[in-house]
mmCIF file of C-alpha atoms and ligand atoms in Angstrom:
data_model
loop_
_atom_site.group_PDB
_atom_site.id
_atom_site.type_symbol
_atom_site.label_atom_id
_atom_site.label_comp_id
_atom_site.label_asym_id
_atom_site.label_seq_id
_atom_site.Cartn_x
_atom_site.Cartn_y
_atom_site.Cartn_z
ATOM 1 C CA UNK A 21 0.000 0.000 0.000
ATOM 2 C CA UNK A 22 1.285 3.360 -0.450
ATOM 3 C CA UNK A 23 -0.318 6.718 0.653
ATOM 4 C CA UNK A 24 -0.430 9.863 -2.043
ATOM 5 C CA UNK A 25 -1.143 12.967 -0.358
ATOM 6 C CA UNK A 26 -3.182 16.040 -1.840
ATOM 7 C CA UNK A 27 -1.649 19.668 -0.803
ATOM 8 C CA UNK A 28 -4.184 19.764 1.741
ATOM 9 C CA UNK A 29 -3.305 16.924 3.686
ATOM 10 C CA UNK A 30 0.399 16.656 3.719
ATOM 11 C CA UNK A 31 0.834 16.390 7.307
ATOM 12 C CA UNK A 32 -1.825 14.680 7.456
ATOM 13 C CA UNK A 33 -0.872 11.938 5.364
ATOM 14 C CA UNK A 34 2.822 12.020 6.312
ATOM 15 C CA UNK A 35 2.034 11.064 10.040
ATOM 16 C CA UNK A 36 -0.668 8.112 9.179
ATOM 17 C CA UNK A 37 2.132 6.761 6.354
ATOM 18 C CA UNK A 38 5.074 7.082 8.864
ATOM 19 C CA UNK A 39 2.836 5.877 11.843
ATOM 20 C CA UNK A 40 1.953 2.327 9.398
ATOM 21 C CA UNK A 41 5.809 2.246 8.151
ATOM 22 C CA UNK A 42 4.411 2.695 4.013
ATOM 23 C CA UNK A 43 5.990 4.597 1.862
ATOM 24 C CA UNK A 44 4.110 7.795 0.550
ATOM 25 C CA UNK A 45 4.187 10.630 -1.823
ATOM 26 C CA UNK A 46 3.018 14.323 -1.713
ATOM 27 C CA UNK A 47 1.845 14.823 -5.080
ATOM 28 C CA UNK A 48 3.081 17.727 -7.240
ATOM 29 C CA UNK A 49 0.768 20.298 -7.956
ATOM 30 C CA UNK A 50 0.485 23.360 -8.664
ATOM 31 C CA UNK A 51 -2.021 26.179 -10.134
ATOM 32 C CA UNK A 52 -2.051 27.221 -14.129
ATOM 33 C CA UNK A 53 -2.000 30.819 -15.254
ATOM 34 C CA UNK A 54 -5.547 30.379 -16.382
ATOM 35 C CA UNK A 55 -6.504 29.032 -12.377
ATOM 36 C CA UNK A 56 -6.952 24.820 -14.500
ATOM 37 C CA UNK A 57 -4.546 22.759 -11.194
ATOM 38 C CA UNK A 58 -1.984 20.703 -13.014
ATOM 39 C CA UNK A 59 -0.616 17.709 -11.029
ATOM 40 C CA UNK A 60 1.874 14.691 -11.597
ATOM 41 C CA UNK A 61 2.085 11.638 -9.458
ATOM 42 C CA UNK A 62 6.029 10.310 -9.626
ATOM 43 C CA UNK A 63 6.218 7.116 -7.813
ATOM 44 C CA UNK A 64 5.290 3.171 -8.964
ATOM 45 C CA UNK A 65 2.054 2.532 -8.561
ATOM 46 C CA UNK A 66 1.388 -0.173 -10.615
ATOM 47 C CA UNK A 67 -0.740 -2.832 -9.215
ATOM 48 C CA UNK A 68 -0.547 -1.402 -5.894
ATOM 49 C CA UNK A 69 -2.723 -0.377 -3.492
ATOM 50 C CA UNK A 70 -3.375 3.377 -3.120
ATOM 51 C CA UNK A 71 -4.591 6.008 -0.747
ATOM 52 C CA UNK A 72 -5.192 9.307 -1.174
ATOM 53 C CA UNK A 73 -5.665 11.780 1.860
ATOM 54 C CA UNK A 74 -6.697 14.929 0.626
ATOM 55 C CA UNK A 75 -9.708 17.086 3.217
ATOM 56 C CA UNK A 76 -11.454 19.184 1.207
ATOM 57 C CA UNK A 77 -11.524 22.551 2.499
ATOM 58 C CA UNK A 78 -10.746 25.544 2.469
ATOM 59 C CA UNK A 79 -11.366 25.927 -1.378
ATOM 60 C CA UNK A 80 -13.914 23.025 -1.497
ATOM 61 C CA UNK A 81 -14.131 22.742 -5.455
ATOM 62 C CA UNK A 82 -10.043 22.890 -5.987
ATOM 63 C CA UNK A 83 -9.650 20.031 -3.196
ATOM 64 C CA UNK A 84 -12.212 18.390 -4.690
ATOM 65 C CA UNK A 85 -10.934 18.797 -9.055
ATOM 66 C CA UNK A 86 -7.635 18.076 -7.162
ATOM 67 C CA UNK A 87 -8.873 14.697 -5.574
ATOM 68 C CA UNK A 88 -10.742 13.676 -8.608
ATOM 69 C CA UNK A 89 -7.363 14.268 -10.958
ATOM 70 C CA UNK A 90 -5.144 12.229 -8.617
ATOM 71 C CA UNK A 91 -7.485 8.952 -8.376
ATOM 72 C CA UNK A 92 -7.850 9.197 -12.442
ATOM 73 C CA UNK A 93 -4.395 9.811 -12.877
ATOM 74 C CA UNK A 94 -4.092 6.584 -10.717
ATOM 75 C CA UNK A 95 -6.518 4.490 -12.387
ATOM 76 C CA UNK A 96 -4.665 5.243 -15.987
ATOM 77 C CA UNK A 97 -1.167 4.003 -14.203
ATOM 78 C CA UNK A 98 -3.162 0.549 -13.267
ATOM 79 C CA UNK A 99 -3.066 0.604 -9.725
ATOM 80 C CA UNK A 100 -4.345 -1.584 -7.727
ATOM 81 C CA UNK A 101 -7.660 -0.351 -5.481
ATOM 82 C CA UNK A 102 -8.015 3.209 -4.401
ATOM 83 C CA UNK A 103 -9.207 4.336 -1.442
ATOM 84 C CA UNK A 104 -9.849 7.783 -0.622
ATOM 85 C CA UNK A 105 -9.652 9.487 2.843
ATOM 86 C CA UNK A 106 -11.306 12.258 3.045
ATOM 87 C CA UNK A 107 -11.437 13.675 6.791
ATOM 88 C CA UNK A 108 -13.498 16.626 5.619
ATOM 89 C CA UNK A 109 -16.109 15.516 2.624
ATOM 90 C CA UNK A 110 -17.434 18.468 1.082
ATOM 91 C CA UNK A 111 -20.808 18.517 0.054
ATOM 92 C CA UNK A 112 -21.666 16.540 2.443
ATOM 93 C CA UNK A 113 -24.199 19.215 4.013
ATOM 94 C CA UNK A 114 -26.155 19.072 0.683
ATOM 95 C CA UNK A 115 -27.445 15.695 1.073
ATOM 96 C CA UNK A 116 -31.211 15.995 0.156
ATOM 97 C CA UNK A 117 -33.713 17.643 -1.925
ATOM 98 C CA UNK A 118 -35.824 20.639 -0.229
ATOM 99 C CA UNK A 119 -37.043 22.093 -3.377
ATOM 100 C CA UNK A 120 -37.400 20.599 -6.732
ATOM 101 C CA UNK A 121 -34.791 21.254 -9.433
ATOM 102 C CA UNK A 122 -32.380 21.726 -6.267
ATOM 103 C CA UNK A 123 -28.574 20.070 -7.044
ATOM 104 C CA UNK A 124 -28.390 16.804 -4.667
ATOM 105 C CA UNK A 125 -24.651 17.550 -4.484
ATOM 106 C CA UNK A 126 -22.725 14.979 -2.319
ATOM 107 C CA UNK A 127 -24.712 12.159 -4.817
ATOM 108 C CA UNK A 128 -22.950 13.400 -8.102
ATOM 109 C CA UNK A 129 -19.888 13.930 -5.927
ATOM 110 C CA UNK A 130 -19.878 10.544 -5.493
ATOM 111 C CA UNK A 131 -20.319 9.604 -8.687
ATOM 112 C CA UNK A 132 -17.423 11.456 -9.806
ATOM 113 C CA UNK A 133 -15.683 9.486 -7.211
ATOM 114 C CA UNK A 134 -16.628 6.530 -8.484
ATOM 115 C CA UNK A 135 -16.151 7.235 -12.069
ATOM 116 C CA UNK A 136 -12.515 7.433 -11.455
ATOM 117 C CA UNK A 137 -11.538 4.436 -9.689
ATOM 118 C CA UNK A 138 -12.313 5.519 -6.026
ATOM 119 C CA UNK A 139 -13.872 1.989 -4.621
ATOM 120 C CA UNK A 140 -13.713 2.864 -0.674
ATOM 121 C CA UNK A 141 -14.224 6.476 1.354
ATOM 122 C CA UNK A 142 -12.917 7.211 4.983
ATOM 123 C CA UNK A 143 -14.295 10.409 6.258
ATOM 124 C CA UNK A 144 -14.663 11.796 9.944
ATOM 125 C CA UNK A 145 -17.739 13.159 11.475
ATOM 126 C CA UNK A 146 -19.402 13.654 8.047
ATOM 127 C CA UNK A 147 -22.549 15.941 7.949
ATOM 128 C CA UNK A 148 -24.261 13.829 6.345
ATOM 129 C CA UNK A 149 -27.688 12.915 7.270
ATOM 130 C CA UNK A 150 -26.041 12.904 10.153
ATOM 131 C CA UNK A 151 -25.022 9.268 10.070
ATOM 132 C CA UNK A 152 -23.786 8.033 13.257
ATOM 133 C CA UNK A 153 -20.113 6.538 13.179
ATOM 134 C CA UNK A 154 -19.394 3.125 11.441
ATOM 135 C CA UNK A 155 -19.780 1.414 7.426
ATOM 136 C CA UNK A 156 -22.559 3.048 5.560
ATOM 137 C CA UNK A 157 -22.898 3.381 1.743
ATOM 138 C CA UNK A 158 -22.682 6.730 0.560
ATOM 139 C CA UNK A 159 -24.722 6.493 -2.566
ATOM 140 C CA UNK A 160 -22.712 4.308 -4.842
ATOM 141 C CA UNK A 161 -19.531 3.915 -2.576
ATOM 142 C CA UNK A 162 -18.857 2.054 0.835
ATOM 143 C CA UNK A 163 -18.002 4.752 3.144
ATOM 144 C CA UNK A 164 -16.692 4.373 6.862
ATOM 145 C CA UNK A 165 -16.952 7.218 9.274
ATOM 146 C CA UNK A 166 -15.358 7.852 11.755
ATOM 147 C CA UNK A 167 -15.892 10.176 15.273
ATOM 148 C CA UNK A 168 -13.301 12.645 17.063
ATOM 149 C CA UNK A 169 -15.450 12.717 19.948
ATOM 150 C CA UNK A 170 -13.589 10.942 22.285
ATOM 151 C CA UNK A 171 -10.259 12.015 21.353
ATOM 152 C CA UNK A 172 -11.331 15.806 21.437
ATOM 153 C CA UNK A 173 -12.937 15.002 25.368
ATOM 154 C CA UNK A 174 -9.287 12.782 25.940
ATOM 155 C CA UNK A 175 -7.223 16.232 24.585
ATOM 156 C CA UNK A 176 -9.734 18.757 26.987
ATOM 157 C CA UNK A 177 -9.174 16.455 29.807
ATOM 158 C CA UNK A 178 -5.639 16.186 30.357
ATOM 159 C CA UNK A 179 -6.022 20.061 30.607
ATOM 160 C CA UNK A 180 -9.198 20.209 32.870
ATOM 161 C CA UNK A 181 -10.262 17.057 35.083
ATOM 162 C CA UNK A 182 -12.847 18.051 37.091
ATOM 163 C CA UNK A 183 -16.204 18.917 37.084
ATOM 164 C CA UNK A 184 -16.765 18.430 33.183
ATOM 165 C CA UNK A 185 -19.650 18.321 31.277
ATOM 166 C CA UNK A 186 -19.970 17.207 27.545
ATOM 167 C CA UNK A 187 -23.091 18.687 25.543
ATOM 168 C CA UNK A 188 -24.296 19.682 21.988
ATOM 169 C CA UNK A 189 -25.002 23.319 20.934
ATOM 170 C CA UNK A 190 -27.908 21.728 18.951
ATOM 171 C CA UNK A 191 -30.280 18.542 18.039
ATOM 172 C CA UNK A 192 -27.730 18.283 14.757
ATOM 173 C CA UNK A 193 -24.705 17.037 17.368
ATOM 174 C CA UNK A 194 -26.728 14.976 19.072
ATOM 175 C CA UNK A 195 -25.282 11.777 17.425
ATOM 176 C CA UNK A 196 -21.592 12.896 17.700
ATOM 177 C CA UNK A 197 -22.026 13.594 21.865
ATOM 178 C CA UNK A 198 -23.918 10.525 22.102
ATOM 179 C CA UNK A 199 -21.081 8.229 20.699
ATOM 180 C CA UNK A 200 -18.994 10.018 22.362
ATOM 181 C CA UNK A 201 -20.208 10.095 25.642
ATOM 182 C CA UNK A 202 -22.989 7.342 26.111
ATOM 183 C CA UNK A 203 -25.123 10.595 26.691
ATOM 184 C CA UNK A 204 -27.410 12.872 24.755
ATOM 185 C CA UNK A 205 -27.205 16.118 26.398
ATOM 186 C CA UNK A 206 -28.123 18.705 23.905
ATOM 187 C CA UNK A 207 -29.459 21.991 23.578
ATOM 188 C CA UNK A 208 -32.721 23.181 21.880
ATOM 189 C CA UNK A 209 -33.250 25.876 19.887
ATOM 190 C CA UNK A 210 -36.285 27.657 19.921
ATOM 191 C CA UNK A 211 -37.858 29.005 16.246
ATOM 192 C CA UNK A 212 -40.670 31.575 16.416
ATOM 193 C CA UNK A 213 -42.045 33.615 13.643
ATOM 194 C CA UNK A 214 -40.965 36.773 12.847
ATOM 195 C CA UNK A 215 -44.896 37.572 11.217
ATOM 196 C CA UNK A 216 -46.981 36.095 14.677
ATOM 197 C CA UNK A 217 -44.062 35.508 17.124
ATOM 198 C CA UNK A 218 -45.276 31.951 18.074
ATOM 199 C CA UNK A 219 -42.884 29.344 18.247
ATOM 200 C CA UNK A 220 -42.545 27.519 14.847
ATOM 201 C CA UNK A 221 -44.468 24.587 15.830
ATOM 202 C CA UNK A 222 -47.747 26.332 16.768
ATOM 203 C CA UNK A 223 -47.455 29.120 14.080
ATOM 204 C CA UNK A 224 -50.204 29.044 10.927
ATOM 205 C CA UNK A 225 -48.677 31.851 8.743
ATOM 206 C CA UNK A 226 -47.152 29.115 6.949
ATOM 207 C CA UNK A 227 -44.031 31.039 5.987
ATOM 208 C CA UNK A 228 -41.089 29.190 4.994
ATOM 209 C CA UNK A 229 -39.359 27.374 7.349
ATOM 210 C CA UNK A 230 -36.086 29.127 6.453
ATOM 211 C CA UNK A 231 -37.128 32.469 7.575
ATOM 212 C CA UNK A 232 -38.306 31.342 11.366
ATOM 213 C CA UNK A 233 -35.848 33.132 13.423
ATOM 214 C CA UNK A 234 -33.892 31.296 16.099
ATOM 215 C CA UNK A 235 -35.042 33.464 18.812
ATOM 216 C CA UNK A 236 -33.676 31.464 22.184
ATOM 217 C CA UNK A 237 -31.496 28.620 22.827
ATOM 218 C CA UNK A 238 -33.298 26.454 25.594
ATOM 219 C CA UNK A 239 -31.628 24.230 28.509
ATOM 220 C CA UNK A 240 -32.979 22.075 31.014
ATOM 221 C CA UNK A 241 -29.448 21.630 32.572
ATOM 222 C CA UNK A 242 -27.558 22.710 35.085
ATOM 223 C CA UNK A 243 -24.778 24.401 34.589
ATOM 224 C CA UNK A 244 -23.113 26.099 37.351
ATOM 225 C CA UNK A 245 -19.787 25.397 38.910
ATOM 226 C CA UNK A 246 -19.159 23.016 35.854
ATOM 227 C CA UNK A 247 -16.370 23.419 33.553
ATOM 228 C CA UNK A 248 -18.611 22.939 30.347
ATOM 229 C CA UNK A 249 -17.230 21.583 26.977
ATOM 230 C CA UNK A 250 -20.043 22.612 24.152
ATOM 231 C CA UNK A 251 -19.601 19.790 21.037
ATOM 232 C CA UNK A 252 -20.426 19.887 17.733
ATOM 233 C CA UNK A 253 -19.298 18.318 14.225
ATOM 234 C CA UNK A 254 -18.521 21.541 12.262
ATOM 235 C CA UNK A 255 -17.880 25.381 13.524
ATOM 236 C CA UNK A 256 -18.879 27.176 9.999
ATOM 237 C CA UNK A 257 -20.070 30.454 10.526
ATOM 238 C CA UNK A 258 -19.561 30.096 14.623
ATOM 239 C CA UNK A 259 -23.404 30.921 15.148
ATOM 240 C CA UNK A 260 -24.269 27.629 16.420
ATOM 241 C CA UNK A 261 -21.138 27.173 19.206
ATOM 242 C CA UNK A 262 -21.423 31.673 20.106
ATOM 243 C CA UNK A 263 -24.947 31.222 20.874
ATOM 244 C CA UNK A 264 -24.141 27.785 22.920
ATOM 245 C CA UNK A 265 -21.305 29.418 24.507
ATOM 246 C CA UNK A 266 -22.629 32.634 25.762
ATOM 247 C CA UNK A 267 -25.847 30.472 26.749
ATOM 248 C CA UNK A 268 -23.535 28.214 28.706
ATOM 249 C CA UNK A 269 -21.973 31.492 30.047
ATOM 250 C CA UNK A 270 -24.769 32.881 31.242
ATOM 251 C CA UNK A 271 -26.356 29.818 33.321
ATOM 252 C CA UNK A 272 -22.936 30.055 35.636
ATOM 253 C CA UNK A 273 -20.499 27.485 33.868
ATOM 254 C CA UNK A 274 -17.538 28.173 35.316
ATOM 255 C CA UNK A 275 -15.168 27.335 32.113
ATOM 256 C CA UNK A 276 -16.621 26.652 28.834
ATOM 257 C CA UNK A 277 -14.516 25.161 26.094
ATOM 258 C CA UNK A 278 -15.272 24.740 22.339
ATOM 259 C CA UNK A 279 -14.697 21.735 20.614
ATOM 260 C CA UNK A 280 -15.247 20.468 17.050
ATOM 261 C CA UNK A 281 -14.041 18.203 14.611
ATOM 262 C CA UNK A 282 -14.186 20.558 11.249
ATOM 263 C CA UNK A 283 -13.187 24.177 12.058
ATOM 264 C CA UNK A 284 -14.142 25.923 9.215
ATOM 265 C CA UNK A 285 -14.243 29.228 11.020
ATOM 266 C CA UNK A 286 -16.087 32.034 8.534
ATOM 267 C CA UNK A 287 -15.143 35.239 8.792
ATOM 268 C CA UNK A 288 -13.770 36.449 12.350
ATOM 269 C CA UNK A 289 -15.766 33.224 14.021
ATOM 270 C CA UNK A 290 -12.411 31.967 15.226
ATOM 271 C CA UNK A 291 -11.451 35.510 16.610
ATOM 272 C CA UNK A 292 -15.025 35.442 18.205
ATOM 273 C CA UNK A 293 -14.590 32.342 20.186
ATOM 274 C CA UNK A 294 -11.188 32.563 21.329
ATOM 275 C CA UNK A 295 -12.429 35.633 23.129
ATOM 276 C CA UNK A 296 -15.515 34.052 24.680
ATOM 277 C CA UNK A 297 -14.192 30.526 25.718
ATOM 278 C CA UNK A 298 -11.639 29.379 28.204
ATOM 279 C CA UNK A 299 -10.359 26.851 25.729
ATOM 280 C CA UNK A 300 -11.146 26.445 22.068
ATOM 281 C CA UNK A 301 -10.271 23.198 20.161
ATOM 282 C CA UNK A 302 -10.796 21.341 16.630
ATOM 283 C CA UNK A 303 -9.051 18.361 14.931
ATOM 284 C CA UNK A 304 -6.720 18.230 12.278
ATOM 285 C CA UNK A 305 -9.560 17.131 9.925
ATOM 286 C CA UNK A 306 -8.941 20.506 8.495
ATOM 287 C CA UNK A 307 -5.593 22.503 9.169
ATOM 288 C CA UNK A 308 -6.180 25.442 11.243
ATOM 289 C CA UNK A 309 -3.910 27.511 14.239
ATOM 290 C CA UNK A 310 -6.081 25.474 16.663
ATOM 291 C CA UNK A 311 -6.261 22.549 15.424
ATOM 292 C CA UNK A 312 -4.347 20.743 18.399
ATOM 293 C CA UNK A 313 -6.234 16.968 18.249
ATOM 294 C CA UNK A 314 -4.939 14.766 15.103
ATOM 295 C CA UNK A 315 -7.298 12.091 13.257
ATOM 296 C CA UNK A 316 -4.739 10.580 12.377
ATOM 297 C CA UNK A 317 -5.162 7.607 14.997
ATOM 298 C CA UNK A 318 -8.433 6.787 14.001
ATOM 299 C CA UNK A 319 -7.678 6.291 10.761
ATOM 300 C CA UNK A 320 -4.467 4.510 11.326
ATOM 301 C CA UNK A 321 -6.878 1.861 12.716
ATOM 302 C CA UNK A 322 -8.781 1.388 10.160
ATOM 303 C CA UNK A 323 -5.964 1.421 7.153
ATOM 304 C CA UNK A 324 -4.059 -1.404 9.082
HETATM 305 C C1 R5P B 2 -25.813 21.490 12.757
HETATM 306 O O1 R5P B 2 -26.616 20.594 12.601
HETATM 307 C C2 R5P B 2 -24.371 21.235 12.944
HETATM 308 O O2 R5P B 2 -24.123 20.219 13.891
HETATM 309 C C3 R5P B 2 -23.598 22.499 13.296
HETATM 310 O O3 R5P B 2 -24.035 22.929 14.559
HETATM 311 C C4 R5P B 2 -23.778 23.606 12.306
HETATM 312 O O4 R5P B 2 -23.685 23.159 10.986
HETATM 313 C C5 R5P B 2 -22.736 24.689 12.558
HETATM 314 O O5 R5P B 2 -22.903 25.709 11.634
HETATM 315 P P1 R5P B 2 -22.595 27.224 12.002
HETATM 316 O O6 R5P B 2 -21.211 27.277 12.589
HETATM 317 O O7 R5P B 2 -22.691 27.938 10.687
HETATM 318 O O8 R5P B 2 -23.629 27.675 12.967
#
């Protein structure tokens, strides 16, 4: 087996490659005048087994042309099977219809995929349908994901010991802090229209369900004295973990800590929650300055 690393895993890939004692590659790429990626893959690969690590953000559609270029380039060398790790799938959020004529995105993603060769994905925490962790298929391809959970909570408490408390910012995490907790401690938020102001549920405006506003974050939990760590798959725009955080804040917590698995961080979301949280912490699912937990061990266990 030998590992081929896109340019936005390198690290990645290095340490899972080194860690299993294969050989690997960091493929050459680079950019054409026109913005087309060029790339050239200069190791034997004949007849062997391949895997390419390559997350796919920031610059979702590059890291994704980029992936799909690799495994083809692979397939015409006659390689062996591919398998593609993917700790960050794009797409992955755009995973059903709501509207007709509306792009079902991570399906033609994966048939892209497939279409070159790619006959196996490994992807962490994956938005999708919010599956919980293990084998699913992901449309036409076997797909195994994977959770950070428990090696984010590990990481947090060899810094604070006492008096924790794991929960999600919203129903959407409830999975991953189930898995890894044994627990589904979650917080609710509550919709209400911005036409009647009743809550969602009991409304009869009929507006669409888009333009309810999120008007409260609701907790049945008690929070005070405890040194709270707020969970979630992905921090994209940081609304979901600032409103958990200040929520947590405000009930008496006496630390609160962020944690995520994909730290996207739009705009100044990561300058945001550094300021409100005692401790703020994401995997190396996608490269960032606080990115301090590595995936890498979960999928060295499943490559060996
Ligand atoms: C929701 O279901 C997810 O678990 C995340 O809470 C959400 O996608 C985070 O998005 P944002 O950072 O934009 O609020």
């Amino acid at each position: 087996m030998i590992i081929l690393n896109g340019s936005k895993s390198q690290p990645l890939g290095e340490k899972i490659a080194v860690n299993l004692g294969i050989k690997f590659e960091n493929v050459s790429t680079r950019i054409f005048p026109d913005g087309e990626t060029y790339l050239r893959i200069d190791t034997d690969v004949k007849a062997r087994d391949v895997v390419i690590v390559q997350t796919m953000f920031p610059n979702q559609n590059d890291s994704l042309m980029e992936f799909l270029l690799i495994a083809g380039t692979l397939k015409d060398m006659g390689v062996g099977r591919i398998t593609g790790v993917v700790p960050y799938l794009a797409y992955a959020r755009q995973d059903r219809r709501f509207q007709p004529g509306e792009s079902l995105s991570i399906k033609t993603v994966t048939e892209l995929m497939k279409s070159v060769g790619v006959e196996e994905l490994i992807t962490i925490d994956t938005h999708y349908q919010h599956v919980e962790p293990g084998r699913f298929h992901l449309f036409n391809i076997p797909c195994t994901n994977l959770s950070a959970g428990r090696l984010l909570l590990d990481h947090i408490r060899e810094k604070i010991d006492h008096d924790l408390m794991t929960i999600g910012p919203d129903l959407g995490s409830s999975e991953m802090v189930k898995y890894a907790t044994g627990e589904e401690r979650v917080l609710k938020k509550e919709k209400k229209c911005p036409i009647c102001g009743m809550p969602a549920e009991e409304c009869k405006c009929r507006i669409k369900k888009k333009k309810y506003e999120i008007t409260e974050v609701e907790s049945e939990l008690d929070f005070s004295g405890k040194n709270v760590v707020v969970l979630d798959d992905i921090i994209a725009s940081g609304g979901t973990m600032i409103k958990a955080v200040k929520k947590v804040k405000s009930e008496g917590a006496r630390k609160v800590i962020a944690a995520a698995t994909h730290g996207l961080f739009m705009k100044d979301s990561l300058i945001k929650l550094k300021e409100i949280t005692d401790y703020l912490v994401v995997t190396d699912a996608i490269s960032t300055p606080v990115s301090n937990v590595s995936v890498a061990p979960l999928i060295i266990e499943v490559l060996k």
